[in-house]
Amino acid sequence: MQTLTDTHQQFASFFNSPTLQPFAYLVSKKISEGHICLDLNELDNETENLPNYYKNTIINYAKLANEHLVATENSPKQPFILHNNYLYLQRYFNYESQILTHIIKMCSTELGVINSRIDALKTHSQFIKKLFDSTFKSNQTNWQLVAAISGVLNNFTIITGGPGTGKTTTVAKILAILFTINPRLKVALAAPTGKAAVRMAESLKTTITNTTSNIPENIKANFALLQPLTIQRLLGFIPNSLYFKHNETNPLNYDVVIIDEASMIDVAQLAKLLNAIGPHTRLILLGDKNQLASVEAGSLFSDLCQAQPKLNLFNTPTANFINSFFENEWQHIGLENITENNQNHPLFKHIIELQFSHRFKNSEGIGQFSKAIIQNNQSKIIDFITANAYAQVAIDTQYNATFFDDFIAGYEAYIHESDIKTALQKFNKLRILCAIRESDQGLYALNKSVEKYLSHKNLIDTRTEFYEHRPIIITTNNYTLEIFNGDIGIVRPDADGNLKVWFENAAGEVKSVLPGLINQAETVYAMTIHKSQGSEFEQVLVVLPQQQNIAILTRELLYTGITRAKNKVFLQGSQAVILQAAQMQVKRTSGIAQRFLEIGN
């Protein structure tokens, strides 16, 4: 018997049909690459990915629909589903269908309560105007206020925007409005990772602290009670199971559920989240549609944001109502965002893109560079590389050792700091971000380089695994210890001289864990760009691999790495690699946009 080492071919071999096997192979391969389905319109291009075993097989799309193991949406269940020229495994078609069904149901359910919500907003209009009065000085539409009103009106709302556009600030003000309307409101905050959840809570706390004059103390007290969770904890993780405690028959008992870093959510997790949202619960998804998609299959957040030709569209009555909350006419929703078309699209009025960055200016530094990357503006990128005249961006195309050492010298500060909480804060001011794990520019080599530098300075001794001052990142959730994937800690002795790993929790408190109880962690002077999602640092050094034609190196990856920096980004990479990364775009196949259009028409 032939031994197959190709897992996709192993999967295809289960189906005793020469017609079906190459399609089964391609579907399996696409899912492993993050796609939800196989686009049969691109079949000519996809057949190039078939192994030699299938080269003499006739790829017959016409016969595919007649295969007894291939079903359509409304026919009896089969392993494969054919819909709109997309071929799915049934499991992924079901996930996509659940997402579609629940979003449509949420949007239709809100119609029964829209008038009472409008009345409530009118009642508190002066509070809302005061809440936004001092926060937006740009001479353009205040999309934060538009998003806030939409989030109160809608059962389902997506708020997207780049770094510094105020997604968390907007959510804080949505909650301030909702708590003013109903002080007993039950709210859940969650994110895909523990680190992202903690950062969300920190941002909300900062926002509320900074708006002291506009939010009453009793409303601020409600914010103090909010506890961020991972999505897994929110849904009720069941060990060794694909299922959760909360689902369609046991929905979450909250009035509002807010999910941050939603671009990181895969298709299965989003389907299960939506299944657990009750009929009267508001759901607000926050994220950057230009960031990296989930590690697992699907890029649903981006797909939903792109399901309409244009975002920020409203009909005249809704635009007029929202505009009534603006003190200045120049902040109104403009005519270019008002249409009487596309109103049947389920997502019409439900997705708002924040367009003004309070952290980065589009005309300079990180903001301009990240915009050039995501738009593949090659001439602008070359200008950044060659001019080297931007205060917020420094680029080294020669992989200069001094450039690297000057950056990692910043790690000395946390080692010299005796207070553990302050040491954690100093450590988290900077980070090396890389695209890959292997090679000289990979995760392992970069961490070793930093350890060698600090050892040479006699600041660390790496002869033991959990050496003093070692920074680690947790790589799996541990609900017993309450440390989660993405949490970062530092090894330090306690008062008795026993080495512990110290973490800062969501409440800003320092907690310690014995190293022996931690079985899945990595050194984290450097981390992958994927792992950095949901984090931000004062400064980052992004190190790109020297070799070209690496599939993972895309504009979304580079954009995500660059925008983790608040003040300055250092980038090591050749001009050819940087330009090629900007040209490469993540394209994950799903049919959800087309299915929304079908309903809208």
XYZ file of C-alpha atoms in Angstrom:
601
model
C 0.000 0.000 0.000
C 1.246 3.485 -0.875
C 2.049 5.703 2.116
C 0.804 9.248 1.648
C 2.726 12.032 3.360
C 0.541 14.805 1.953
C -2.309 15.268 4.458
C -4.551 16.865 1.838
C -4.073 13.880 -0.431
C -4.788 11.582 2.510
C -8.047 13.440 3.062
C -8.995 13.299 -0.639
C -8.268 9.560 -0.806
C -11.148 8.859 1.592
C -13.581 9.693 -1.217
C -13.811 6.972 -3.834
C -14.539 9.279 -6.736
C -12.028 10.390 -9.369
C -14.196 13.449 -10.019
C -14.395 14.526 -6.367
C -10.841 13.763 -5.202
C -8.991 16.745 -6.737
C -11.683 19.101 -5.410
C -11.434 17.510 -1.956
C -7.661 18.020 -2.096
C -7.989 21.697 -3.014
C -10.662 22.422 -0.374
C -8.509 20.808 2.318
C -5.475 22.788 1.199
C -7.393 26.092 1.084
C -8.685 25.611 4.636
C -5.134 24.923 5.872
C -4.148 28.264 4.286
C -6.908 30.141 6.134
C -9.626 30.133 3.471
C -13.183 29.028 4.243
C -13.926 27.514 0.843
C -12.672 26.950 -2.699
C -13.620 29.572 -5.286
C -14.470 27.581 -8.407
C -14.252 30.743 -10.493
C -10.487 30.592 -9.837
C -10.241 26.895 -10.651
C -7.769 27.331 -13.518
C -5.304 28.974 -11.124
C -5.947 26.516 -8.295
C -5.242 23.378 -10.336
C -1.594 24.456 -10.476
C -1.471 23.594 -6.762
C -2.438 19.949 -7.354
C 0.291 17.325 -6.853
C 1.491 15.161 -9.737
C -0.849 12.399 -8.599
C -3.780 14.373 -10.028
C -2.070 15.833 -13.079
C -3.697 13.336 -15.427
C -7.104 13.629 -13.760
C -9.737 15.546 -15.668
C -10.883 18.368 -13.390
C -14.562 18.303 -14.279
C -16.489 21.118 -12.645
C -19.661 20.255 -14.589
C -19.815 16.779 -13.031
C -19.121 18.047 -9.515
C -22.722 19.098 -8.891
C -23.884 15.542 -9.690
C -21.639 13.923 -7.089
C -23.769 12.296 -4.386
C -21.369 13.572 -1.678
C -21.848 17.173 -2.844
C -25.003 18.926 -1.654
C -26.552 22.328 -2.169
C -27.758 24.575 0.640
C -31.237 23.085 0.974
C -30.552 19.450 0.063
C -29.784 16.634 2.545
C -26.459 17.000 4.334
C -23.319 15.765 2.647
C -19.595 16.261 3.377
C -19.349 18.978 0.709
C -21.605 21.941 -0.056
C -21.692 23.701 -3.426
C -23.070 27.250 -3.245
C -22.577 30.238 -5.572
C -19.602 28.599 -7.272
C -17.927 28.100 -3.904
C -17.160 24.595 -2.668
C -17.191 24.144 1.120
C -16.704 21.446 3.632
C -20.087 21.218 5.329
C -18.672 22.313 8.693
C -17.377 25.611 7.315
C -20.497 26.255 5.280
C -22.508 25.798 8.470
C -20.285 28.256 10.350
C -20.695 30.837 7.596
C -24.468 30.220 7.494
C -24.773 30.661 11.260
C -22.905 33.970 11.094
C -25.130 35.179 8.282
C -28.354 34.044 9.948
C -27.582 35.523 13.372
C -26.452 38.900 12.033
C -29.599 39.207 9.921
C -31.740 38.191 12.900
C -30.068 40.752 15.160
C -30.484 43.524 12.605
C -34.153 42.700 12.050
C -34.919 42.370 15.781
C -33.738 45.917 16.465
C -36.567 47.283 14.284
C -39.029 46.535 17.083
C -37.142 48.680 19.616
C -35.699 51.408 17.413
C -38.334 54.025 18.332
C -37.807 53.596 22.079
C -34.042 53.879 21.574
C -34.487 57.052 19.545
C -36.616 58.511 22.343
C -33.992 57.591 24.941
C -31.250 59.270 22.918
C -33.361 62.402 22.525
C -33.971 62.488 26.267
C -30.230 62.497 26.943
C -29.155 64.598 23.967
C -27.531 67.313 26.098
C -25.421 64.739 27.941
C -24.354 63.204 24.618
C -23.408 66.592 23.140
C -21.386 67.428 26.230
C -19.727 64.002 26.154
C -18.340 64.625 22.670
C -17.946 68.388 22.862
C -14.236 68.583 23.694
C -12.950 65.407 22.098
C -12.950 66.081 18.386
C -11.285 69.121 16.861
C -10.785 67.935 13.273
C -12.663 69.825 10.566
C -14.470 66.719 9.311
C -17.313 64.388 10.236
C -17.042 63.192 13.818
C -17.348 59.481 13.078
C -16.851 58.674 16.767
C -20.161 60.315 17.598
C -21.786 58.663 14.558
C -20.518 55.283 15.761
C -21.725 55.959 19.307
C -25.276 56.798 18.222
C -25.266 53.786 15.893
C -24.049 51.526 18.686
C -26.971 52.587 20.863
C -29.538 52.244 18.052
C -28.328 48.929 16.649
C -28.289 45.402 17.985
C -25.275 44.647 15.807
C -22.529 47.196 15.176
C -19.044 47.011 13.721
C -16.646 49.848 14.515
C -13.435 49.681 12.511
C -10.487 52.025 12.222
C -6.720 52.186 12.325
C -4.563 52.766 15.419
C -5.408 55.905 17.346
C -8.767 56.503 15.632
C -10.544 56.115 18.960
C -12.311 52.752 18.840
C -12.018 52.202 22.587
C -12.820 55.848 23.317
C -15.979 55.499 21.251
C -16.999 52.343 23.099
C -16.406 54.040 26.452
C -18.813 56.776 25.401
C -21.343 54.282 24.075
C -21.293 52.661 27.488
C -21.540 56.037 29.242
C -24.695 56.752 27.211
C -26.153 53.285 27.835
C -25.369 53.441 31.579
C -27.041 56.852 31.696
C -30.145 55.372 30.050
C -30.021 52.221 32.191
C -27.655 52.222 35.221
C -28.294 48.486 35.742
C -27.054 47.542 32.301
C -25.198 44.195 32.204
C -22.062 44.492 30.069
C -19.447 41.955 28.970
C -16.028 42.907 27.592
C -13.986 40.296 25.766
C -11.184 39.796 23.259
C -9.569 36.808 21.542
C -6.530 36.864 23.865
C -6.021 37.680 27.512
C -3.521 40.412 26.639
C -5.983 42.126 24.300
C -8.718 41.905 26.931
C -6.477 43.503 29.571
C -5.444 46.269 27.203
C -9.085 46.958 26.392
C -9.886 47.374 30.080
C -6.867 49.645 30.535
C -7.937 51.827 27.601
C -11.478 52.126 28.921
C -10.188 53.050 32.358
C -7.885 55.715 30.854
C -10.698 57.157 28.745
C -13.055 57.451 31.684
C -10.324 59.018 33.850
C -9.529 61.588 31.162
C -13.151 62.660 30.693
C -13.712 63.600 34.317
C -15.872 66.643 33.671
C -18.347 64.941 31.348
C -19.162 61.642 33.062
C -20.909 61.592 36.463
C -19.295 59.629 39.287
C -22.143 57.088 39.479
C -21.585 56.202 35.813
C -17.828 55.883 36.373
C -18.559 53.440 39.167
C -20.199 51.120 36.638
C -17.005 51.079 34.598
C -14.998 50.023 37.638
C -17.052 46.823 37.805
C -16.265 45.731 34.241
C -13.996 42.687 34.063
C -12.438 41.820 30.694
C -12.467 38.183 29.603
C -11.154 36.099 26.771
C -13.887 35.013 24.356
C -13.348 31.439 25.516
C -14.027 32.388 29.137
C -16.992 34.516 28.141
C -18.606 31.609 26.311
C -17.772 29.108 29.042
C -14.825 26.975 28.014
C -15.413 23.220 28.344
C -12.076 21.334 28.604
C -11.379 18.866 25.782
C -14.468 19.967 23.869
C -15.285 21.962 20.734
C -18.372 23.326 22.453
C -19.095 26.025 25.034
C -21.540 26.350 27.921
C -23.233 29.315 26.280
C -24.907 28.685 22.953
C -28.229 29.190 21.195
C -30.168 27.342 23.888
C -28.212 28.911 26.764
C -27.427 32.482 25.626
C -25.203 34.936 27.463
C -27.033 36.894 30.146
C -25.851 40.370 29.122
C -27.480 43.469 27.668
C -24.330 44.439 25.771
C -21.368 42.345 24.604
C -18.289 44.195 23.294
C -15.502 42.326 21.525
C -12.162 44.022 20.853
C -9.531 42.955 18.274
C -12.276 41.224 16.278
C -9.995 40.819 13.243
C -8.311 37.993 15.187
C -11.527 35.942 15.426
C -11.744 32.915 13.130
C -14.921 31.666 11.460
C -15.647 28.945 14.039
C -15.227 31.262 17.023
C -17.369 33.999 15.485
C -20.143 31.518 14.706
C -20.103 30.225 18.290
C -20.060 33.750 19.689
C -23.055 34.796 17.608
C -24.891 31.610 18.585
C -24.579 32.681 22.229
C -25.893 36.229 21.751
C -29.470 36.509 23.025
C -32.253 38.111 20.961
C -32.222 41.350 22.975
C -28.459 41.720 23.430
C -26.409 44.345 21.622
C -23.162 43.112 20.076
C -20.374 45.553 19.178
C -17.291 44.318 17.313
C -14.154 46.481 17.304
C -11.150 46.033 15.076
C -8.903 47.226 12.281
C -9.998 45.741 8.952
C -6.465 46.232 7.600
C -4.792 44.154 10.303
C -3.831 40.518 10.080
C -6.651 38.024 9.964
C -7.050 35.138 12.404
C -4.488 32.353 12.553
C -7.231 29.799 11.872
C -9.595 29.751 8.882
C -11.401 32.916 7.885
C -10.986 36.669 7.772
C -14.581 37.343 8.737
C -14.117 40.781 10.264
C -12.528 42.081 7.064
C -15.099 40.202 4.957
C -17.971 41.848 6.819
C -16.369 45.275 6.473
C -16.016 44.709 2.731
C -19.461 43.203 2.207
C -20.719 46.608 1.004
C -19.109 48.746 -1.718
C -18.690 51.646 0.741
C -18.750 52.070 4.507
C -20.346 54.863 6.552
C -23.514 55.009 4.467
C -26.830 56.181 5.932
C -30.255 57.028 4.620
C -31.599 60.563 5.002
C -33.767 60.040 8.146
C -30.958 58.321 10.069
C -28.365 60.882 8.964
C -30.632 63.756 9.999
C -31.229 62.168 13.416
C -27.509 61.619 14.061
C -26.650 65.103 12.792
C -28.992 66.577 15.396
C -26.395 65.668 18.051
C -23.642 67.760 16.465
C -23.030 71.265 17.720
C -21.205 72.226 14.495
C -22.613 71.701 11.025
C -19.180 70.922 9.544
C -19.101 67.752 11.667
C -22.305 66.431 10.085
C -22.595 63.307 7.988
C -22.100 64.748 4.500
C -24.091 64.198 1.338
C -21.429 61.789 0.056
C -22.370 59.430 2.899
C -26.136 59.677 2.448
C -27.896 57.367 0.003
C -31.304 55.913 -0.584
C -29.748 52.887 -2.332
C -28.563 49.612 -0.779
C -30.979 50.003 2.136
C -31.994 46.349 1.895
C -28.454 45.206 2.568
C -28.527 43.721 6.108
C -25.332 45.587 7.087
C -26.486 48.987 5.823
C -25.973 51.531 8.658
C -24.304 48.885 10.845
C -20.594 49.374 10.015
C -18.794 52.607 10.844
C -15.188 53.308 9.993
C -13.360 55.840 12.160
C -11.157 57.850 9.834
C -9.214 60.373 11.908
C -6.182 59.150 13.845
C -5.464 61.045 17.046
C -2.165 59.143 17.386
C -0.778 59.297 13.851
C -1.130 62.033 11.276
C -1.655 60.812 7.713
C 0.857 63.417 6.554
C 3.823 62.280 8.644
C 5.677 59.486 10.376
C 4.088 56.169 11.324
C 0.669 57.184 10.020
C 1.965 58.045 6.569
C 4.262 55.021 6.370
C 1.569 52.539 7.452
C -0.850 54.092 4.960
C 1.742 53.734 2.176
C 2.228 50.067 3.109
C -1.471 49.147 3.203
C -2.112 50.994 -0.067
C 1.042 49.566 -1.703
C 2.248 53.072 -2.554
C 5.666 51.992 -3.808
C 7.023 55.468 -4.536
C 6.126 56.682 -1.044
C 7.669 53.602 0.535
C 10.894 54.176 -1.421
C 10.860 57.785 -0.205
C 10.759 56.569 3.400
C 13.576 54.118 2.735
C 15.917 56.472 0.882
C 15.187 59.848 2.492
C 15.434 58.532 6.081
C 14.110 61.912 7.183
C 11.087 60.956 9.274
C 11.361 61.325 13.033
C 8.953 58.457 13.802
C 10.400 55.963 11.288
C 13.981 54.676 11.009
C 14.808 52.082 8.334
C 17.975 50.016 8.086
C 18.233 48.104 4.805
C 21.691 46.640 5.612
C 20.818 44.774 8.849
C 23.412 46.817 10.696
C 24.419 45.281 14.042
C 24.745 48.720 15.658
C 21.177 49.615 14.622
C 19.988 46.430 16.364
C 22.144 46.876 19.469
C 21.104 50.507 19.932
C 17.485 49.392 20.092
C 17.922 46.427 22.432
C 19.976 48.557 24.823
C 16.557 49.797 25.940
C 15.993 46.433 27.644
C 18.620 47.294 30.237
C 16.154 49.667 31.918
C 13.759 47.003 33.229
C 16.624 44.923 34.641
C 17.982 47.887 36.611
C 14.478 48.610 37.994
C 13.931 46.987 41.397
C 10.166 47.528 41.634
C 8.512 44.619 39.815
C 5.447 46.487 38.577
C 7.577 49.333 37.217
C 9.983 46.804 35.693
C 7.077 45.169 33.836
C 5.971 48.562 32.564
C 9.491 49.457 31.421
C 9.901 46.122 29.683
C 6.628 46.599 27.815
C 7.699 49.953 26.403
C 9.621 48.288 23.593
C 9.601 45.073 21.615
C 11.294 43.361 18.697
C 8.726 42.053 16.211
C 9.532 39.478 13.557
C 7.691 37.778 10.726
C 9.041 34.248 11.095
C 10.425 31.909 13.747
C 13.409 30.367 11.981
C 16.482 31.907 10.251
C 18.805 34.677 11.434
C 15.914 37.144 11.408
C 13.521 34.735 13.120
C 12.105 34.646 16.624
C 14.559 32.178 18.146
C 17.730 33.789 16.771
C 16.626 37.301 17.758
C 15.840 36.256 21.324
C 19.239 34.560 21.532
C 20.890 37.738 20.236
C 19.313 39.830 22.986
C 20.247 37.278 25.627
C 23.845 37.284 24.360
C 23.933 41.110 24.508
C 22.537 41.256 28.065
C 24.781 38.375 29.210
C 27.806 40.226 27.874
C 26.693 43.196 30.010
C 26.497 40.809 33.041
C 22.811 41.655 33.438
C 21.459 38.102 33.023
C 22.752 34.549 33.433
C 21.051 32.152 31.031
C 22.442 28.881 32.389
C 19.049 27.977 33.890
C 15.722 27.936 32.048
C 13.876 30.398 34.306
C 16.814 32.708 34.903
C 16.378 35.956 36.845
C 14.951 38.777 34.688
C 13.878 36.378 31.908
C 10.783 37.810 30.205
C 8.290 35.185 29.064
C 5.063 35.105 27.083
C 2.412 32.508 27.917
C 1.436 30.492 24.831
C -1.684 28.729 26.084
C -4.569 29.518 28.416
C -4.348 28.243 31.996
C -7.666 28.903 33.687
C -6.538 27.414 36.999
C -3.621 29.837 37.344
C -5.579 32.607 35.580
C -2.769 33.268 33.127
C -3.639 33.349 29.458
C -2.205 33.141 25.977
C -0.337 36.392 25.345
C 0.278 37.289 29.005
C 3.810 38.563 29.623
C 5.734 38.137 32.850
C 9.235 38.566 34.274
C 11.188 36.115 36.429
C 12.245 37.738 39.706
C 12.866 36.477 43.277
C 10.249 37.096 45.946
C 11.025 38.475 49.419
C 12.325 35.043 50.468
C 14.617 34.741 47.471
C 12.441 32.197 45.619
C 12.190 32.783 41.876
C 8.675 33.526 40.667
C 7.174 34.710 37.399
C 5.468 38.069 37.950
C 2.506 39.322 35.908
C 0.343 42.441 36.001
C -3.378 41.649 35.866
C -6.273 43.666 34.425
C -6.727 45.557 37.689
C -3.089 46.704 37.595
C -2.123 44.365 40.430
C 1.051 42.266 40.374
C 0.664 38.513 40.891
C 3.269 35.741 40.946
C 3.316 32.132 39.748
C 5.887 29.443 40.470
C 7.921 28.696 37.317
C 7.372 24.961 37.748
C 3.634 25.431 37.176
C 4.201 27.053 33.781
C 4.655 24.487 31.037
C 4.071 26.475 27.852
C 5.944 29.763 27.547
C 8.612 31.410 25.411
C 11.258 34.088 25.905
C 9.835 37.384 24.649
C 12.473 40.012 23.963
C 11.265 39.308 20.436
C 7.810 38.098 19.464
C 6.081 37.349 16.189
C 3.949 40.057 14.642
C 1.013 37.654 14.866
C 1.461 37.437 18.641
C 1.764 41.225 18.940
C -1.818 41.854 17.828
C -3.773 43.465 20.638
C -0.590 45.027 22.066
C 1.068 48.393 21.681
C 4.510 49.641 22.658
C 6.271 52.992 22.802
C 8.821 51.712 20.297
C 9.119 48.614 18.135
C 11.872 47.140 16.005
C 10.376 45.180 13.092
C 12.895 42.718 11.664
C 12.056 41.247 8.243
C 13.685 38.122 6.804
C 16.433 38.691 4.263
C 15.080 36.127 1.840
C 12.297 37.110 -0.574
C 9.162 35.259 -1.677
C 8.002 34.264 1.806
C 4.242 33.741 1.589
C 3.545 34.997 5.118
C 5.205 38.357 4.423
C 2.283 40.547 3.321
C 1.238 44.187 3.566
C -1.176 43.260 6.381
C 1.651 41.668 8.375
C 3.986 44.630 7.889
C 1.186 47.138 8.609
C 0.304 45.307 11.832
C 3.924 45.291 12.998
C 4.516 48.961 12.205
C 1.328 50.138 13.903
C 2.155 48.403 17.197
C 4.459 51.408 17.844
C 2.981 54.505 19.466
C 6.000 56.790 19.151
C 8.669 55.290 16.894
C 9.173 52.307 14.620
C 12.573 50.910 13.663
C 12.582 48.624 10.632
C 15.296 46.276 9.414
C 14.707 44.918 5.938
C 16.070 45.253 2.435
C 14.288 47.573 0.026
C 13.345 44.614 -2.151
C 11.773 42.708 0.757
C 9.844 45.760 2.027
C 8.477 46.555 -1.429
C 7.570 42.945 -2.109
C 5.751 42.688 1.241
C 3.664 45.750 0.347
C 2.722 44.125 -2.955
C 1.534 40.902 -1.325
C -1.994 40.979 0.056
C -3.881 38.484 2.202
C -6.795 37.147 0.194
C -8.863 34.597 2.034
C -11.805 33.124 0.205
C -15.270 33.149 1.733
C -18.739 33.449 0.303
C -20.284 35.608 2.981
C -20.154 38.921 1.098
C -21.931 37.365 -1.882
C -24.530 35.787 0.379
C -25.254 39.143 2.026
C -25.682 40.680 -1.426
C -28.201 37.981 -2.365
C -30.332 38.899 0.643
C -29.940 42.619 -0.022
C -31.193 42.194 -3.563
